[in-house]
mmCIF file of C-alpha atoms and ligand atoms in Angstrom:
data_model
loop_
_atom_site.group_PDB
_atom_site.id
_atom_site.type_symbol
_atom_site.label_atom_id
_atom_site.label_comp_id
_atom_site.label_asym_id
_atom_site.label_seq_id
_atom_site.Cartn_x
_atom_site.Cartn_y
_atom_site.Cartn_z
ATOM 1 C CA MET A 1 0.000 0.000 0.000
ATOM 2 C CA THR A 2 1.445 3.379 -1.005
ATOM 3 C CA ALA A 3 1.274 6.407 1.304
ATOM 4 C CA VAL A 4 -0.651 9.378 -0.122
ATOM 5 C CA SER A 5 1.411 12.564 -0.630
ATOM 6 C CA SER A 6 0.485 16.050 -1.828
ATOM 7 C CA GLY A 7 2.442 15.519 -5.065
ATOM 8 C CA TYR A 8 5.622 14.076 -6.589
ATOM 9 C CA SER A 9 8.904 15.441 -5.202
ATOM 10 C CA PHE A 10 11.697 16.881 -7.348
ATOM 11 C CA ARG A 11 13.578 13.594 -6.922
ATOM 12 C CA GLN A 12 10.600 11.502 -8.076
ATOM 13 C CA ILE A 13 10.092 13.727 -11.119
ATOM 14 C CA ALA A 14 13.796 13.761 -12.025
ATOM 15 C CA LEU A 15 13.950 9.965 -11.739
ATOM 16 C CA HIS A 16 10.804 9.557 -13.876
ATOM 17 C CA TRP A 17 12.259 11.572 -16.782
ATOM 18 C CA LEU A 18 15.799 10.213 -16.398
ATOM 19 C CA VAL A 19 14.445 6.648 -16.694
ATOM 20 C CA PHE A 20 12.417 7.746 -19.720
ATOM 21 C CA VAL A 21 15.575 9.023 -21.489
ATOM 22 C CA LEU A 22 17.629 5.912 -20.593
ATOM 23 C CA VAL A 23 14.862 3.516 -21.716
ATOM 24 C CA ALA A 24 14.483 5.441 -25.001
ATOM 25 C CA TYR A 25 18.238 5.057 -25.520
ATOM 26 C CA GLN A 26 18.072 1.283 -24.857
ATOM 27 C CA TRP A 27 15.052 1.001 -27.123
ATOM 28 C CA PHE A 28 16.740 2.584 -30.140
ATOM 29 C CA THR A 29 20.179 0.956 -29.710
ATOM 30 C CA GLY A 30 19.131 -2.508 -28.388
ATOM 31 C CA ASP A 31 19.484 -4.161 -31.802
ATOM 32 C CA ARG A 32 23.263 -3.639 -31.662
ATOM 33 C CA MET A 33 23.274 -5.620 -28.412
ATOM 34 C CA THR A 34 21.260 -8.390 -30.090
ATOM 35 C CA ASP A 35 23.830 -8.599 -32.938
ATOM 36 C CA LEU A 36 26.764 -8.747 -30.492
ATOM 37 C CA PHE A 37 24.995 -11.244 -28.213
ATOM 38 C CA ARG A 38 24.171 -13.583 -31.108
ATOM 39 C CA ALA A 39 27.754 -13.291 -32.437
ATOM 40 C CA ALA A 40 29.073 -14.264 -28.987
ATOM 41 C CA HIS A 41 26.848 -17.367 -29.065
ATOM 42 C CA GLY A 42 27.723 -18.829 -32.467
ATOM 43 C CA GLY A 43 25.791 -16.413 -34.712
ATOM 44 C CA PRO A 44 27.245 -14.435 -37.650
ATOM 45 C CA PRO A 45 29.954 -11.881 -36.749
ATOM 46 C CA ALA A 46 28.496 -8.524 -35.628
ATOM 47 C CA ALA A 47 29.239 -5.449 -37.744
ATOM 48 C CA VAL A 48 29.168 -3.139 -34.698
ATOM 49 C CA ASN A 49 31.765 -2.080 -32.106
ATOM 50 C CA PRO A 50 31.767 -4.429 -29.041
ATOM 51 C CA GLY A 51 31.765 -1.306 -26.817
ATOM 52 C CA TRP A 52 28.033 -0.963 -27.503
ATOM 53 C CA ALA A 53 27.430 -4.097 -25.415
ATOM 54 C CA THR A 54 29.179 -2.540 -22.404
ATOM 55 C CA ILE A 55 27.100 0.616 -22.751
ATOM 56 C CA HIS A 56 23.884 -1.460 -23.004
ATOM 57 C CA VAL A 57 24.754 -3.379 -19.824
ATOM 58 C CA VAL A 58 25.693 -0.221 -17.870
ATOM 59 C CA VAL A 59 22.624 1.785 -18.986
ATOM 60 C CA GLY A 60 20.325 -1.229 -18.428
ATOM 61 C CA ALA A 61 21.743 -1.807 -14.936
ATOM 62 C CA ALA A 62 21.232 1.911 -14.213
ATOM 63 C CA VAL A 63 17.548 1.593 -15.233
ATOM 64 C CA LEU A 64 17.207 -1.385 -12.879
ATOM 65 C CA LEU A 65 18.741 0.478 -9.919
ATOM 66 C CA LEU A 66 16.784 3.695 -10.593
ATOM 67 C CA MET A 67 13.460 1.790 -10.809
ATOM 68 C CA VAL A 68 14.164 0.022 -7.494
ATOM 69 C CA TRP A 69 15.113 3.390 -5.946
ATOM 70 C CA ARG A 70 11.826 4.867 -7.236
ATOM 71 C CA LEU A 71 9.889 2.029 -5.629
ATOM 72 C CA GLY A 72 11.685 2.757 -2.348
ATOM 73 C CA ILE A 73 10.747 6.458 -2.517
ATOM 74 C CA ARG A 74 7.142 5.537 -3.418
ATOM 75 C CA ARG A 75 6.940 3.387 -0.304
ATOM 76 C CA SER A 76 8.499 5.934 2.045
ATOM 77 C CA ARG A 77 7.263 9.266 0.645
ATOM 78 C CA GLY A 78 4.197 8.073 -1.273
ATOM 79 C CA ALA A 79 2.432 9.262 -4.419
ATOM 80 C CA PRO A 80 -0.402 11.763 -4.948
ATOM 81 C CA PRO A 81 -3.960 10.365 -4.951
ATOM 82 C CA GLN A 82 -5.512 9.122 -8.197
ATOM 83 C CA PRO A 83 -7.646 11.745 -9.965
ATOM 84 C CA GLU A 84 -11.436 11.523 -9.717
ATOM 85 C CA GLN A 85 -12.440 9.388 -12.685
ATOM 86 C CA HIS A 86 -14.276 6.180 -13.560
ATOM 87 C CA PRO A 87 -13.033 3.314 -11.308
ATOM 88 C CA ALA A 88 -12.143 1.277 -14.409
ATOM 89 C CA LEU A 89 -9.790 4.059 -15.574
ATOM 90 C CA GLN A 90 -8.268 4.351 -12.085
ATOM 91 C CA TRP A 91 -7.657 0.619 -12.132
ATOM 92 C CA LEU A 92 -6.133 0.795 -15.642
ATOM 93 C CA ALA A 93 -3.793 3.652 -14.673
ATOM 94 C CA SER A 94 -2.572 1.755 -11.585
ATOM 95 C CA ALA A 95 -2.207 -1.494 -13.551
ATOM 96 C CA VAL A 96 -0.092 0.296 -16.182
ATOM 97 C CA HIS A 97 2.157 1.830 -13.472
ATOM 98 C CA VAL A 98 2.639 -1.571 -11.796
ATOM 99 C CA GLY A 99 3.220 -3.121 -15.235
ATOM 100 C CA LEU A 100 5.926 -0.551 -16.064
ATOM 101 C CA TYR A 101 7.787 -1.312 -12.825
ATOM 102 C CA LEU A 102 7.492 -5.097 -13.335
ATOM 103 C CA ASP A 103 8.426 -5.013 -17.021
ATOM 104 C CA LEU A 104 11.522 -2.835 -16.586
ATOM 105 C CA ILE A 105 12.792 -4.486 -13.379
ATOM 106 C CA GLY A 106 12.001 -8.031 -14.607
ATOM 107 C CA GLY A 107 13.303 -7.283 -18.110
ATOM 108 C CA ALA A 108 16.608 -5.828 -16.885
ATOM 109 C CA LEU A 109 17.111 -8.797 -14.507
ATOM 110 C CA ALA A 110 16.450 -11.205 -17.414
ATOM 111 C CA GLY A 111 19.001 -9.252 -19.512
ATOM 112 C CA LEU A 112 21.633 -9.645 -16.780
ATOM 113 C CA VAL A 113 20.919 -13.371 -16.402
ATOM 114 C CA ALA A 114 21.063 -13.828 -20.209
ATOM 115 C CA TRP A 115 24.341 -11.948 -20.597
ATOM 116 C CA PHE A 116 26.246 -13.409 -17.644
ATOM 117 C CA TRP A 117 24.812 -16.915 -17.153
ATOM 118 C CA LEU A 118 21.952 -18.358 -19.228
ATOM 119 C CA PRO A 119 21.652 -17.001 -22.779
ATOM 120 C CA GLY A 120 18.657 -19.064 -23.995
ATOM 121 C CA VAL A 121 15.512 -18.697 -21.904
ATOM 122 C CA ALA A 122 16.582 -15.474 -20.164
ATOM 123 C CA GLY A 123 17.431 -13.885 -23.532
ATOM 124 C CA LEU A 124 13.951 -14.750 -24.772
ATOM 125 C CA HIS A 125 12.388 -13.277 -21.636
ATOM 126 C CA HIS A 126 14.442 -10.099 -22.185
ATOM 127 C CA LEU A 127 13.229 -9.898 -25.801
ATOM 128 C CA MET A 128 9.600 -10.167 -24.593
ATOM 129 C CA MET A 129 10.114 -7.015 -22.523
ATOM 130 C CA ARG A 130 10.100 -4.893 -25.690
ATOM 131 C CA PRO A 131 6.539 -5.545 -27.030
ATOM 132 C CA VAL A 132 5.105 -5.433 -23.498
ATOM 133 C CA LEU A 133 6.871 -2.099 -22.897
ATOM 134 C CA LEU A 134 5.487 -0.747 -26.180
ATOM 135 C CA VAL A 135 1.892 -1.508 -25.119
ATOM 136 C CA LEU A 136 2.384 -0.143 -21.583
ATOM 137 C CA VAL A 137 4.105 3.094 -22.670
ATOM 138 C CA ALA A 138 1.465 3.622 -25.401
ATOM 139 C CA LEU A 139 -1.376 3.282 -22.849
ATOM 140 C CA HIS A 140 0.542 5.512 -20.388
ATOM 141 C CA LEU A 141 1.139 8.175 -23.038
ATOM 142 C CA VAL A 142 -2.481 8.110 -24.260
ATOM 143 C CA GLY A 143 -3.574 8.493 -20.598
ATOM 144 C CA ALA A 144 -1.246 11.478 -20.065
ATOM 145 C CA LEU A 145 -2.427 13.175 -23.289
ATOM 146 C CA TRP A 146 -6.064 12.414 -22.470
ATOM 147 C CA HIS A 147 -5.739 14.156 -19.097
ATOM 148 C CA ARG A 148 -3.834 17.077 -20.603
ATOM 149 C CA PHE A 149 -6.013 17.814 -23.635
ATOM 150 C CA VAL A 150 -9.447 16.252 -22.996
ATOM 151 C CA VAL A 151 -10.016 16.268 -19.221
ATOM 152 C CA LYS A 152 -7.671 19.288 -18.840
ATOM 153 C CA ASP A 153 -6.632 18.464 -15.251
ATOM 154 C CA ASP A 154 -3.228 18.793 -13.538
ATOM 155 C CA ILE A 155 -1.983 15.204 -14.002
ATOM 156 C CA MET A 156 0.742 16.190 -16.489
ATOM 157 C CA THR A 157 1.768 19.188 -14.381
ATOM 158 C CA ARG A 158 2.319 17.048 -11.299
ATOM 159 C CA MET A 159 4.987 15.017 -13.170
ATOM 160 C CA ILE A 160 6.684 18.320 -14.160
ATOM 161 C CA ARG A 161 6.391 20.685 -11.199
ATOM 162 C CA PRO A 162 7.516 19.330 -7.803
ATOM 163 C CA ALA A 163 5.167 19.535 -4.814
ATOM 164 C CA ARG A 164 6.371 21.409 -1.736
HETATM 165 C C1 HEM B 202 15.491 -2.046 -18.548
HETATM 166 C C2 HEM B 202 16.583 -1.802 -19.227
HETATM 167 C C3 HEM B 202 16.817 -2.432 -20.574
HETATM 168 C C4 HEM B 202 16.149 -2.217 -21.745
HETATM 169 C C5 HEM B 202 14.978 -1.242 -21.973
HETATM 170 C C6 HEM B 202 16.743 -3.083 -22.761
HETATM 171 C C7 HEM B 202 16.369 -3.137 -24.092
HETATM 172 C C8 HEM B 202 16.846 -4.027 -25.026
HETATM 173 C C9 HEM B 202 16.428 -4.076 -26.391
HETATM 174 C C10 HEM B 202 15.396 -3.155 -27.026
HETATM 175 C C11 HEM B 202 17.124 -5.081 -26.996
HETATM 176 C C12 HEM B 202 17.047 -5.489 -28.474
HETATM 177 C C13 HEM B 202 16.383 -6.801 -28.628
HETATM 178 C C14 HEM B 202 14.925 -6.693 -28.836
HETATM 179 O O1 HEM B 202 14.160 -6.667 -27.843
HETATM 180 O O2 HEM B 202 14.509 -6.670 -29.998
HETATM 181 C C15 HEM B 202 17.963 -5.698 -26.001
HETATM 182 C C16 HEM B 202 18.776 -6.811 -26.211
HETATM 183 C C17 HEM B 202 19.578 -7.362 -25.233
HETATM 184 N N1 HEM B 202 19.821 -6.836 -23.961
HETATM 185 FE FE1 HEM B 202 18.812 -5.328 -23.094
HETATM 186 N N2 HEM B 202 17.749 -3.806 -22.175
HETATM 187 C C18 HEM B 202 17.830 -3.438 -20.846
HETATM 188 C C19 HEM B 202 18.718 -3.928 -19.910
HETATM 189 C C20 HEM B 202 19.647 -4.916 -20.127
HETATM 190 C C21 HEM B 202 20.615 -5.406 -19.153
HETATM 191 C C22 HEM B 202 20.803 -4.872 -17.710
HETATM 192 C C23 HEM B 202 21.307 -6.401 -19.740
HETATM 193 C C24 HEM B 202 22.430 -7.172 -19.068
HETATM 194 C C25 HEM B 202 23.520 -7.460 -19.582
HETATM 195 C C26 HEM B 202 20.795 -6.577 -21.103
HETATM 196 C C27 HEM B 202 21.194 -7.537 -22.037
HETATM 197 C C28 HEM B 202 20.686 -7.698 -23.295
HETATM 198 C C29 HEM B 202 21.017 -8.839 -24.167
HETATM 199 C C30 HEM B 202 21.905 -10.018 -23.791
HETATM 200 C C31 HEM B 202 20.319 -8.623 -25.372
HETATM 201 C C32 HEM B 202 20.291 -9.557 -26.585
HETATM 202 C C33 HEM B 202 19.146 -10.551 -26.359
HETATM 203 C C34 HEM B 202 18.995 -11.572 -27.457
HETATM 204 O O3 HEM B 202 19.241 -11.235 -28.607
HETATM 205 O O4 HEM B 202 18.586 -12.713 -27.143
HETATM 206 N N3 HEM B 202 19.792 -5.631 -21.310
HETATM 207 N N4 HEM B 202 17.794 -5.012 -24.806
HETATM 208 C C1 HEM B 203 9.885 4.709 -20.257
HETATM 209 C C2 HEM B 203 8.843 5.490 -20.208
HETATM 210 C C3 HEM B 203 8.039 5.728 -18.954
HETATM 211 C C4 HEM B 203 7.975 5.021 -17.785
HETATM 212 C C5 HEM B 203 8.721 3.750 -17.411
HETATM 213 C C6 HEM B 203 7.033 5.709 -16.903
HETATM 214 C C7 HEM B 203 6.677 5.265 -15.636
HETATM 215 C C8 HEM B 203 5.788 5.885 -14.805
HETATM 216 C C9 HEM B 203 5.338 5.398 -13.528
HETATM 217 C C10 HEM B 203 5.789 4.061 -12.909
HETATM 218 C C11 HEM B 203 4.501 6.313 -13.000
HETATM 219 C C12 HEM B 203 3.758 6.221 -11.641
HETATM 220 C C13 HEM B 203 4.417 7.108 -10.657
HETATM 221 C C14 HEM B 203 5.607 6.438 -10.019
HETATM 222 O O1 HEM B 203 5.421 5.537 -9.233
HETATM 223 O O2 HEM B 203 6.764 6.800 -10.307
HETATM 224 C C15 HEM B 203 4.401 7.402 -13.938
HETATM 225 C C16 HEM B 203 3.643 8.533 -13.768
HETATM 226 C C17 HEM B 203 3.452 9.495 -14.740
HETATM 227 N N1 HEM B 203 3.994 9.513 -16.011
HETATM 228 FE FE1 HEM B 203 5.273 8.171 -16.784
HETATM 229 N N2 HEM B 203 6.567 6.821 -17.557
HETATM 230 C C18 HEM B 203 7.148 6.870 -18.811
HETATM 231 C C19 HEM B 203 6.940 7.812 -19.798
HETATM 232 C C20 HEM B 203 6.054 8.866 -19.690
HETATM 233 C C21 HEM B 203 5.716 9.796 -20.756
HETATM 234 C C22 HEM B 203 6.291 9.718 -22.179
HETATM 235 C C23 HEM B 203 4.807 10.684 -20.239
HETATM 236 C C24 HEM B 203 4.088 11.856 -20.878
HETATM 237 C C25 HEM B 203 4.450 12.480 -21.949
HETATM 238 C C26 HEM B 203 4.593 10.329 -18.846
HETATM 239 C C27 HEM B 203 3.785 10.999 -17.972
HETATM 240 C C28 HEM B 203 3.505 10.633 -16.672
HETATM 241 C C29 HEM B 203 2.632 11.375 -15.776
HETATM 242 C C30 HEM B 203 1.886 12.656 -16.122
HETATM 243 C C31 HEM B 203 2.592 10.667 -14.566
HETATM 244 C C32 HEM B 203 1.787 11.033 -13.300
HETATM 245 C C33 HEM B 203 0.546 10.183 -13.242
HETATM 246 C C34 HEM B 203 -0.213 10.433 -11.953
HETATM 247 O O3 HEM B 203 0.162 11.325 -11.207
HETATM 248 O O4 HEM B 203 -1.181 9.704 -11.697
HETATM 249 N N3 HEM B 203 5.356 9.219 -18.546
HETATM 250 N N4 HEM B 203 5.180 7.114 -15.045
#
C-alpha cells in the first residue's frame, strides 16, 4: 500500500524523466546488443563495435537500480492520490504503473541473467520485454495526453512541477 502525498517530489520527477531518457536510448540501440549477443553465441559476426554491449549493460543496470530506488521512494514518501475518474480508468492507470515497474525491473534482470549466465531462456524473456513495454508506454502516453487535452486536469503538471 502506497502512502498518499500532496504531489511528486523533485527527486521523483527527475527519476521519472531520467528513466524515460535511458529507456528510449536502450530502445533505439538494443538491436546492436542483439547482434553482439548472437555473435558471442555462435551467430554471424556482428558489424558493430563491441563497446556498444558494455554501454547497453551499464545503462540497463542503471535503469534497474533507478526503478528500485523509485519504488523505495514511493513506499516511504508516497504518491499523490488518483484523480477523480471512472473506477475502471483508475484501475487501468494503476495497472499500467505496476506493469511498467514489473516489465523494466524483470526485463533488466532477465538481460543480466542472459548476458552473464543463461543465454537461452533469459534472452527470450528479455526480448519479450520490448513488445510489453510498447503496449504499456502507449497506454501511459495516451492516458497522459487524455488528461492534458481532454479532461484538462493537472496530471501532467504534477509530473513536471515538484510539490512542496
Ligand atoms: C530495462 C533496461 C533495458 C532495456 C529497456 C533493454 C532493451 C533491449 C532491447 C530493445 C534489446 C534489443 C532486442 C529486442 O528486444 O529486440 C535488447 C537486447 C539485449 N539486452 Fe537489453 N535492455 C535493458 C537492460 C539490459 C541489461 C541490464 C542487460 C544485461 C547485460 C541486457 C542484455 C541484453 C542482451 C543479452 C540482449 C540480446 C538478447 C537476445 O538477442 O537474445 N539488457 N535489450
Ligand atoms: C519509459 C517510459 C516511462 C515510464 C517507465 C514511466 C513510468 C511511470 C510510472 C511508474 C509512474 C507512476 C508514478 C511512479 O510511481 O513513479 C508514472 C507517472 C506518470 N507519467 Fe510516466 N513513464 C514513462 C513515460 C512517460 C511519458 C512519455 C509521459 C508523458 C508524456 C509520462 C507521464 C507521466 C505522468 C503525467 C505521470 C503522473 C501520473 C499520476 O500522477 O497519476 N510518462 N510514469
